[in-house]
XYZ file of C-alpha atoms in Angstrom:
165
model
C 36.870 100.458 94.871
C 40.123 102.333 94.257
C 41.910 102.431 90.908
C 45.433 103.803 90.540
C 47.040 105.163 87.370
C 50.514 106.532 86.649
C 50.627 109.959 85.055
C 54.088 109.982 83.439
C 56.140 113.036 84.436
C 53.142 114.392 86.385
C 52.322 112.093 89.306
C 49.542 109.605 90.118
C 45.781 109.505 89.802
C 43.483 107.639 92.185
C 39.825 107.063 91.311
C 37.673 106.159 94.300
C 34.187 104.804 93.598
C 31.995 105.538 96.615
C 29.181 103.310 97.922
C 26.679 105.823 96.485
C 28.111 105.284 92.988
C 29.679 108.749 92.967
C 33.380 108.971 92.112
C 36.211 111.006 93.585
C 39.348 111.418 91.467
C 42.495 112.519 93.278
C 45.563 113.619 91.353
C 48.824 113.869 93.278
C 51.389 115.843 91.322
C 55.118 115.179 91.698
C 55.547 118.762 92.985
C 53.149 118.046 95.887
C 49.955 119.793 94.793
C 46.722 117.771 94.828
C 43.549 118.159 92.798
C 40.260 116.518 93.742
C 37.382 116.093 91.293
C 33.861 114.990 92.293
C 31.796 113.085 89.703
C 28.131 112.359 90.531
C 27.061 108.808 89.693
C 26.942 108.265 85.933
C 28.408 111.678 85.061
C 31.518 112.077 82.902
C 32.191 115.723 83.796
C 33.161 116.707 87.354
C 30.524 118.526 89.395
C 33.222 120.390 91.342
C 36.948 120.385 92.019
C 39.438 121.720 94.530
C 43.197 122.244 94.490
C 45.297 121.772 97.642
C 48.922 122.453 98.466
C 50.932 119.586 99.936
C 50.512 120.978 103.463
C 46.770 121.549 103.034
C 46.336 118.014 101.691
C 48.170 116.526 104.682
C 46.061 118.566 107.114
C 42.820 117.515 105.417
C 44.029 113.891 105.347
C 44.714 114.020 109.091
C 41.250 115.409 109.752
C 39.548 112.770 107.608
C 41.702 110.035 109.166
C 40.561 110.996 112.662
C 43.744 112.552 114.032
C 41.887 115.633 115.329
C 38.478 114.230 116.230
C 37.355 110.732 117.009
C 33.607 110.316 116.394
C 31.775 109.326 119.569
C 30.010 106.481 117.768
C 33.306 104.680 117.221
C 34.528 102.546 120.112
C 37.998 102.782 118.667
C 39.750 104.048 115.597
C 41.960 101.428 114.106
C 43.955 101.666 110.940
C 45.811 98.666 109.650
C 48.638 98.965 107.171
C 50.304 95.625 106.531
C 50.945 94.530 110.129
C 51.009 98.036 111.594
C 47.997 99.002 113.698
C 47.231 102.504 114.898
C 44.650 102.763 117.644
C 43.193 105.350 120.035
C 43.121 103.991 123.596
C 41.683 105.804 126.615
C 43.524 105.574 129.949
C 41.029 104.368 132.569
C 41.264 105.442 136.240
C 42.135 101.891 137.335
C 44.776 101.444 134.604
C 48.046 99.816 135.736
C 50.001 102.339 133.645
C 48.347 105.449 135.176
C 51.008 107.593 136.831
C 53.855 105.809 135.035
C 56.110 107.179 132.310
C 56.805 105.798 128.845
C 60.432 105.142 129.847
C 59.476 103.470 133.116
C 57.178 101.109 131.216
C 59.731 100.567 128.431
C 56.948 100.597 125.856
C 59.161 100.245 122.781
C 61.495 97.691 124.310
C 58.977 95.661 126.310
C 55.823 95.925 124.176
C 57.070 97.012 120.764
C 54.708 99.969 120.505
C 55.239 103.642 119.800
C 53.143 106.425 121.312
C 52.291 108.768 118.447
C 50.375 111.325 120.462
C 48.182 112.033 123.457
C 44.989 114.100 123.573
C 42.563 114.868 126.368
C 39.372 116.777 127.042
C 39.909 120.509 127.159
C 37.503 123.319 127.916
C 33.889 122.824 126.821
C 34.554 119.190 125.868
C 36.953 120.076 123.071
C 39.962 117.861 122.557
C 43.396 119.363 123.095
C 46.746 117.912 122.206
C 48.860 117.118 125.232
C 51.855 115.643 123.413
C 52.971 114.622 119.931
C 55.538 111.819 119.875
C 56.159 112.153 123.632
C 59.536 111.199 125.059
C 60.398 108.671 127.788
C 59.613 111.096 130.634
C 55.958 111.509 129.558
C 53.619 110.263 132.320
C 50.161 108.818 131.625
C 47.107 110.237 133.411
C 43.580 108.748 133.539
C 41.264 110.240 130.924
C 43.949 110.774 128.300
C 43.412 109.327 124.830
C 46.689 107.767 123.671
C 47.365 107.110 119.994
C 49.684 104.113 119.672
C 51.201 102.197 116.767
C 52.496 98.646 116.669
C 51.571 95.072 115.890
C 48.027 94.055 116.852
C 49.146 91.895 119.802
C 51.352 94.706 121.167
C 48.540 97.243 120.860
C 46.192 94.846 122.680
C 48.723 94.422 125.531
C 48.964 98.223 125.803
C 45.155 98.460 125.844
C 45.071 96.014 128.782
C 47.604 98.173 130.658
C 45.381 101.186 129.904
C 42.503 99.443 131.672
C 40.525 98.134 128.725
C 39.272 94.613 129.257
């Protein structure tokens, strides 16, 4: 459960109750700094805290959200905000879009999706970023993991073009 509270002239406070009963309080100050406080279940005093700059908080948020690493146990990472879906889709060798560019496919115009980024396996199985917000000349290659955003039906049509059944 998440509770939100205004902190007049300071920012906002979010209290997140975890499944374990522990609580994480996050304060976002108007100047950008964040403070996180961890409360063990039933405790009124925080066990520990950390302060983050705006940039550090955004980096940590990206890591937690799966932008840098997608756990192998997850078939897909999907985030839904209103009607916006963000999904990681792997380009299969038999994919109809393999060897074609974003512009050639007209992804925004024809499907209504945006390619946010592309990652692929690097040395020693590590992921490496190939492109962030690639332009119309970017060409898809089998094995790439493409992060796309759009309505659910548009994302599903892209997934079919990527070779997912």
